[in-house]
Short mmCIF file of C-alpha atoms and ligand atoms in Angstrom, two decimals:
data_model
loop_
_atom_site.label_atom_id
_atom_site.label_comp_id
_atom_site.label_asym_id
_atom_site.label_seq_id
_atom_site.Cartn_x
_atom_site.Cartn_y
_atom_site.Cartn_z
CA MET A 8 39.34 -12.89 87.22
CA THR A 9 36.45 -13.75 86.11
CA ALA A 10 35.24 -16.99 85.17
CA ILE A 11 33.50 -16.45 81.99
CA ARG A 12 29.96 -18.07 81.05
CA LEU A 13 30.38 -19.72 77.49
CA SER A 14 27.37 -21.02 75.49
CA HIS A 15 28.97 -24.10 74.45
CA PRO A 16 32.81 -25.86 74.82
CA PRO A 17 35.26 -23.89 72.67
CA GLN A 18 36.78 -25.65 69.61
CA ARG A 19 40.33 -24.55 70.01
CA HIS A 20 42.94 -23.44 67.30
CA THR A 21 46.37 -25.29 67.82
CA PRO A 22 48.21 -23.35 68.69
CA PHE A 23 45.94 -20.83 70.09
CA ASP A 24 46.39 -16.73 69.26
CA PRO A 25 44.08 -14.45 70.82
CA TYR A 26 45.34 -11.82 68.60
CA ARG A 27 44.02 -13.77 65.19
CA ILE A 28 41.07 -15.19 66.36
CA ASN A 29 37.93 -13.34 64.74
CA VAL A 30 35.94 -12.35 67.63
CA ASP A 31 32.93 -9.43 67.63
CA LEU A 32 31.86 -8.77 71.19
CA HIS A 33 29.26 -5.87 70.46
CA CYS A 34 26.54 -5.90 68.17
CA HIS A 35 22.39 -5.38 68.04
CA SER A 36 19.54 -7.29 67.07
CA ASN A 37 15.93 -5.51 66.67
CA VAL A 38 15.16 -6.46 69.96
CA SER A 39 16.72 -3.52 70.75
CA ASP A 40 17.82 -0.97 67.79
CA GLY A 41 19.26 -3.16 65.38
CA VAL A 42 17.47 -4.02 61.95
CA HIS A 43 18.07 -7.67 61.95
CA THR A 44 16.64 -10.59 64.05
CA PRO A 45 18.69 -12.14 66.51
CA GLU A 46 19.01 -15.23 64.00
CA ASP A 47 19.91 -13.25 61.10
CA ILE A 48 22.95 -11.63 63.37
CA ALA A 49 24.26 -15.23 64.03
CA GLU A 50 24.00 -16.19 60.55
CA ARG A 51 25.68 -12.88 59.23
CA ALA A 52 28.04 -13.01 61.82
CA HIS A 53 29.12 -16.80 60.72
CA ALA A 54 29.18 -15.90 57.13
CA ASN A 55 31.56 -13.34 57.89
CA GLY A 56 33.89 -15.61 59.45
CA VAL A 57 33.32 -14.56 62.99
CA GLU A 58 34.46 -17.47 65.58
CA TRP A 59 33.12 -16.16 68.76
CA LEU A 60 30.00 -13.59 68.86
CA ALA A 61 28.47 -11.71 71.37
CA LEU A 62 24.93 -10.09 70.82
CA THR A 63 24.80 -7.03 73.41
CA ASP A 64 21.23 -5.34 72.75
CA HIS A 65 20.74 -2.11 74.77
CA ASP A 66 19.37 -2.93 78.35
CA GLU A 67 17.73 -6.20 77.03
CA LEU A 68 18.67 -9.74 77.04
CA GLY A 69 15.73 -11.17 75.03
CA GLY A 70 17.64 -11.98 72.16
CA VAL A 71 20.38 -13.75 73.51
CA ALA A 72 19.11 -17.37 73.75
CA ARG A 73 17.60 -17.12 69.97
CA ALA A 74 20.91 -15.80 68.82
CA GLY A 75 23.06 -18.41 70.75
CA LYS A 76 20.82 -21.28 69.47
CA ARG A 77 21.24 -20.20 65.64
CA ALA A 78 25.33 -20.05 66.67
CA ALA A 79 25.51 -23.24 68.31
CA GLU A 80 23.42 -24.69 65.00
CA LEU A 81 25.98 -23.26 63.03
CA GLY A 82 28.95 -24.22 65.39
CA MET A 83 29.89 -21.05 66.10
CA GLY A 84 31.24 -19.64 69.50
CA PHE A 85 28.78 -17.46 71.50
CA ILE A 86 28.85 -15.27 74.54
CA HIS A 87 25.92 -13.88 76.39
CA GLY A 88 26.13 -10.22 76.38
CA VAL A 89 24.17 -6.46 76.92
CA GLU A 90 25.03 -3.06 76.37
CA VAL A 91 23.70 -1.23 79.67
CA SER A 92 22.61 2.18 79.29
CA VAL A 93 24.59 4.64 82.37
CA THR A 94 24.15 8.33 83.35
CA TRP A 95 27.52 9.17 84.77
CA ALA A 96 28.26 12.90 85.61
CA GLY A 97 25.17 13.80 83.42
CA GLU A 98 26.79 11.83 80.47
CA THR A 99 25.01 8.93 79.07
CA VAL A 100 28.01 6.30 78.91
CA HIS A 101 27.43 2.32 77.73
CA ILE A 102 28.79 -0.67 79.61
CA VAL A 103 29.07 -3.90 77.86
CA GLY A 104 28.41 -7.07 79.80
CA LEU A 105 29.94 -10.29 78.55
CA GLY A 106 29.51 -13.55 79.88
CA VAL A 107 26.56 -12.81 81.92
CA ASP A 108 23.86 -15.35 83.36
CA ILE A 109 20.79 -14.18 81.41
CA GLU A 110 18.34 -15.59 84.30
CA ASN A 111 20.12 -13.84 87.04
CA ALA A 112 17.29 -12.02 88.67
CA ALA A 113 19.07 -8.82 89.71
CA LEU A 114 20.52 -8.43 86.14
CA VAL A 115 16.86 -9.07 84.58
CA ASP A 116 15.28 -6.53 86.90
CA GLY A 117 18.17 -4.03 86.84
CA LEU A 118 17.75 -3.73 82.87
CA ALA A 119 13.90 -3.78 83.19
CA ARG A 120 14.31 -0.76 85.33
CA THR A 121 16.67 0.77 83.23
CA ARG A 122 14.60 0.67 80.04
CA GLY A 123 11.45 1.34 81.84
CA GLY A 124 11.55 5.52 81.08
CA ARG A 125 12.14 4.80 77.49
CA ALA A 126 8.33 4.94 76.42
CA GLY A 127 7.66 8.08 78.47
CA ARG A 128 10.74 9.62 76.82
CA ALA A 129 9.75 8.40 73.50
CA GLN A 130 6.70 10.41 73.86
CA GLU A 131 8.43 13.43 74.83
CA MET A 132 11.01 13.02 71.99
CA ALA A 133 7.72 13.37 69.63
CA ASP A 134 6.47 16.08 71.10
CA GLY A 135 9.43 17.82 70.61
CA LEU A 136 9.42 16.98 66.89
CA ALA A 137 5.88 18.04 66.45
CA ALA A 138 6.82 21.21 67.97
CA VAL A 139 9.16 21.98 64.92
CA GLY A 140 6.67 20.79 62.67
CA ILE A 141 7.19 17.08 62.43
CA PRO A 142 3.73 15.48 63.52
CA GLY A 143 3.49 11.75 63.68
CA ALA A 144 6.77 10.88 64.92
CA LEU A 145 5.99 8.44 67.76
CA GLU A 146 3.68 6.47 65.59
CA GLY A 147 6.35 6.36 62.79
CA ALA A 148 9.19 5.30 64.99
CA MET A 149 6.99 2.57 66.34
CA LYS A 150 7.07 1.09 62.50
CA TYR A 151 10.56 0.28 63.14
CA VAL A 152 10.26 -1.28 66.55
CA GLY A 153 11.15 -4.86 66.95
CA ASN A 154 10.48 -4.80 70.82
CA PRO A 155 7.73 -2.45 72.12
CA SER A 156 9.63 -1.81 75.53
CA LEU A 157 12.77 -0.72 73.78
CA ILE A 158 12.14 2.14 71.58
CA SER A 159 15.41 4.57 70.78
CA ARG A 160 16.26 7.39 69.02
CA SER A 161 17.60 4.71 66.56
CA HIS A 162 14.14 4.14 65.41
CA PHE A 163 12.99 7.73 65.27
CA ALA A 164 16.21 8.48 63.15
CA ARG A 165 15.15 5.65 60.52
CA TRP A 166 11.66 7.03 60.36
CA LEU A 167 13.14 10.82 59.62
CA VAL A 168 15.22 9.49 56.99
CA GLU A 169 12.09 7.37 55.50
CA ILE A 170 10.09 10.70 55.12
CA GLY A 171 13.06 12.32 53.70
CA ARG A 172 14.05 14.78 56.49
CA CYS A 173 17.65 13.92 56.19
CA ASP A 174 19.64 11.22 53.81
CA ASP A 175 21.19 8.89 56.58
CA VAL A 176 20.54 8.24 60.38
CA ARG A 177 23.96 9.83 61.03
CA GLU A 178 22.57 13.10 59.92
CA VAL A 179 19.24 12.97 62.10
CA PHE A 180 20.94 12.52 64.78
CA GLY A 181 23.26 15.82 64.25
CA SER A 182 20.05 17.65 63.14
CA TYR A 183 17.53 16.19 65.64
CA LEU A 184 18.23 13.87 68.30
CA VAL A 185 21.45 15.28 69.96
CA GLU A 186 21.36 17.51 73.15
CA GLY A 187 20.29 21.10 72.35
CA LYS A 188 17.86 19.66 69.05
CA PRO A 189 14.09 19.45 69.02
CA GLY A 190 13.93 15.47 69.52
CA TYR A 191 16.65 15.27 72.54
CA VAL A 192 15.01 14.55 75.51
CA PRO A 193 17.61 13.98 78.48
CA HIS A 194 17.37 10.94 80.41
CA ARG A 195 18.37 9.13 83.45
CA TRP A 196 19.82 5.72 82.98
CA ALA A 197 21.40 3.33 85.28
CA ARG A 198 23.97 4.59 87.64
CA LEU A 199 27.78 3.31 87.12
CA PRO A 200 28.37 0.92 90.32
CA GLU A 201 24.69 -0.62 89.69
CA ALA A 202 25.45 -1.32 86.30
CA ILE A 203 28.68 -2.91 86.89
CA GLY A 204 27.19 -4.88 89.96
CA TRP A 205 24.48 -6.21 87.98
CA ILE A 206 27.24 -7.49 85.53
CA ARG A 207 29.25 -8.93 88.07
CA GLY A 208 26.79 -10.58 90.07
CA ALA A 209 25.64 -12.40 86.81
CA GLY A 210 29.10 -13.65 86.63
CA GLY A 211 29.97 -11.64 83.84
CA VAL A 212 32.97 -8.95 82.90
CA ALA A 213 32.14 -5.34 82.28
CA VAL A 214 33.93 -3.35 79.59
CA ILE A 215 33.63 0.31 78.63
CA ALA A 216 31.97 0.61 75.19
CA HIS A 217 33.29 3.00 72.55
CA PRO A 218 35.35 5.34 74.89
CA GLY A 219 35.98 7.78 71.90
CA ARG A 220 32.45 8.69 72.10
CA TYR A 221 32.29 10.24 75.35
CA ARG A 222 32.77 14.03 75.46
CA PHE A 223 34.79 13.97 78.67
CA THR A 224 37.74 16.32 79.75
CA ASP A 225 40.87 14.64 80.51
CA LEU A 226 40.01 14.92 84.41
CA GLU A 227 36.43 13.46 83.73
CA ARG A 228 37.76 10.53 81.47
CA HIS A 229 40.48 9.81 84.22
CA ALA A 230 37.74 9.89 87.21
CA PHE A 231 35.32 7.76 85.29
CA ILE A 232 38.02 4.99 84.11
CA THR A 233 38.91 4.97 87.74
CA GLU A 234 35.36 4.48 89.25
CA PHE A 235 35.04 2.08 86.42
CA ARG A 236 37.72 0.12 87.87
CA ASP A 237 37.17 0.80 91.27
CA CYS A 238 33.58 -0.38 90.68
CA GLY A 239 35.41 -3.96 89.29
CA GLY A 240 35.27 -2.98 85.61
CA GLU A 241 37.72 -5.18 83.58
CA GLY A 242 37.71 -4.02 79.98
CA ILE A 243 37.70 -1.31 77.40
CA GLU A 244 36.80 -1.22 73.75
CA VAL A 245 39.91 -0.44 71.65
CA LEU A 246 38.50 -1.15 68.46
CA CYS A 247 34.86 -0.30 67.30
CA ALA A 248 33.33 1.25 64.34
CA SER A 249 33.12 4.35 65.80
CA HIS A 250 36.67 4.94 66.74
CA THR A 251 38.89 6.73 64.54
CA PRO A 252 42.58 5.85 64.55
CA ASP A 253 43.47 8.40 67.35
CA ASP A 254 40.50 6.90 69.48
CA ALA A 255 41.84 3.65 69.20
CA ARG A 256 45.31 4.94 70.33
CA ARG A 257 44.05 6.89 73.52
CA ALA A 258 42.00 3.53 74.25
CA VAL A 259 45.10 1.51 74.06
CA LEU A 260 46.74 3.90 76.55
CA ALA A 261 43.88 3.88 79.04
CA ALA A 262 44.02 0.12 79.06
CA ARG A 263 47.86 0.15 80.03
CA GLU A 264 47.06 2.97 82.59
CA PHE A 265 44.53 1.64 83.99
CA ASN A 266 45.25 -2.27 83.55
CA LEU A 267 42.42 -2.78 81.48
CA LYS A 268 41.67 -5.82 79.06
CA ALA A 269 41.16 -4.77 75.44
CA SER A 270 37.92 -5.53 73.54
CA ARG A 271 36.85 -5.39 69.91
CA GLY A 272 33.24 -5.11 68.65
CA SER A 273 31.57 -3.53 65.44
CA ASP A 274 28.58 -2.31 67.25
CA PHE A 275 26.87 -3.83 64.27
CA HIS A 276 23.42 -2.25 63.81
CA GLY A 277 22.39 -3.04 60.19
CA ALA A 278 23.40 -3.57 56.73
CA GLY A 279 23.86 0.09 54.89
CA GLU A 280 23.46 1.68 58.52
CA SER A 281 26.64 0.73 60.11
CA ARG A 282 30.08 1.91 59.37
CA VAL A 283 31.58 -1.61 59.78
CA GLU A 284 30.19 -5.24 59.32
CA LEU A 285 30.07 -8.20 61.66
CA GLY A 286 33.42 -9.51 61.90
CA LYS A 287 35.10 -7.29 59.98
CA LEU A 288 37.31 -5.11 62.35
CA GLY A 289 41.39 -5.25 62.26
CA PRO A 290 43.28 -7.38 64.62
CA LEU A 291 43.85 -5.46 68.16
CA PRO A 292 47.72 -4.17 68.85
CA ASP A 293 49.90 -6.62 70.62
CA SER A 294 50.46 -3.85 73.14
CA VAL A 295 47.31 -4.57 74.75
CA GLU A 296 45.71 -8.05 76.17
CA PRO A 297 42.65 -9.14 74.40
CA ILE A 298 39.78 -9.39 77.04
CA TRP A 299 38.91 -13.14 75.43
CA ALA A 300 42.66 -14.33 75.73
CA GLN A 301 41.88 -15.14 79.50
CA TRP A 302 38.61 -17.07 78.43
CA GLY A 303 40.27 -20.29 77.02
CA ILE A 304 38.51 -19.87 73.67
CA GLY A 305 39.89 -20.25 70.13
P1 LIG B 6 19.31 5.68 73.04
O1 LIG B 6 19.51 4.76 73.73
O2 LIG B 6 17.71 5.58 72.58
O3 LIG B 6 19.84 7.12 73.32
O4 LIG B 6 19.97 5.65 71.33
C1 LIG B 6 21.08 5.64 71.31
C2 LIG B 6 21.64 4.95 69.89
O5 LIG B 6 21.52 5.60 69.07
C3 LIG B 6 22.99 4.26 70.11
O6 LIG B 6 22.88 3.04 70.56
C4 LIG B 6 23.39 4.36 68.75
O7 LIG B 6 22.44 3.19 68.03
C5 LIG B 6 22.60 5.37 68.10
N1 LIG B 6 23.18 6.50 68.13
C6 LIG B 6 23.66 7.44 69.02
N2 LIG B 6 24.34 8.58 68.31
C7 LIG B 6 24.50 8.26 67.14
C8 LIG B 6 24.94 8.96 65.91
N3 LIG B 6 25.52 10.10 65.81
N4 LIG B 6 25.10 8.41 64.61
C9 LIG B 6 23.87 7.23 64.31
N5 LIG B 6 23.46 6.59 65.51
C10 LIG B 6 23.50 7.33 66.65
MN1 LIG B 7 22.41 1.17 69.23
MN1 LIG B 8 26.76 2.06 72.68
MN1 LIG B 9 25.91 -0.57 70.75
#
């Protein structure tokens, strides 16, 4: 078991019930592809009744101290987090790191390398869109970027909605930004062992983000989770915005089969864009152990 790094001493419920506490361990600020500032995320989470929050921006730690400072002012528990982009067997998967030391050099360097290719990729995405009669996409996307080193497909999606190409970002992804579509550019992110190594080396725990989203065969899924476990990964998201009830059931089965702890996170990106608000997911089923049960928070 890893000792988790908590931002400030927990205030205990008595008795402590890990299934009851409002924990949200996955969300984004405009330091990656979220809409709101890190401070606003902390305020919004607190207003929604979140007791422990982790900010998990993509490949970036720049918002963590800011959100953590606001969380401390509000008396809300806060956990330092990140969501690392990984390429495994040609598929993009996301690994959430919780409780990381945000000054750990290997983690900081690894994330810088992981996000390093985003600028070139964004130019290629814009070229692909220009080729189908949509010029100016890079400049358009940049209007939505809060952090120039973290330009993401989400920023293109917001601009494509703005210019009326689609009604919402979900539709943009299906029509323009997924494999086989004009704005899609394949990219090689971090390798699974190195991403888990950075997280663990920085004192954190690694969690498989939204497992229901990956288009794996059963065999691939088994191999992926086996490798994740063998590299020291400890958790899997059971409840998150993109999971159907069936996805959640499958994640519960995986947690039990591979002896992983269960996590829960809204993956909130912004008001009006995200399916689930900060802190508004339901409780975990009692057939799995919440990953935070071992942290002594409450
Ligand atoms: P990127 O890291 O640039 O490849 O962008 C990935 C981000 O795009 C994810 O973190 C989500 O925020 C967003 N995203 C991916 N697929 C979809 C989708 N189908 N609908 C809406 N947003 C999506
Ligand atoms: Mn995102
Ligand atoms: Mn993700
Ligand atoms: Mn996310």
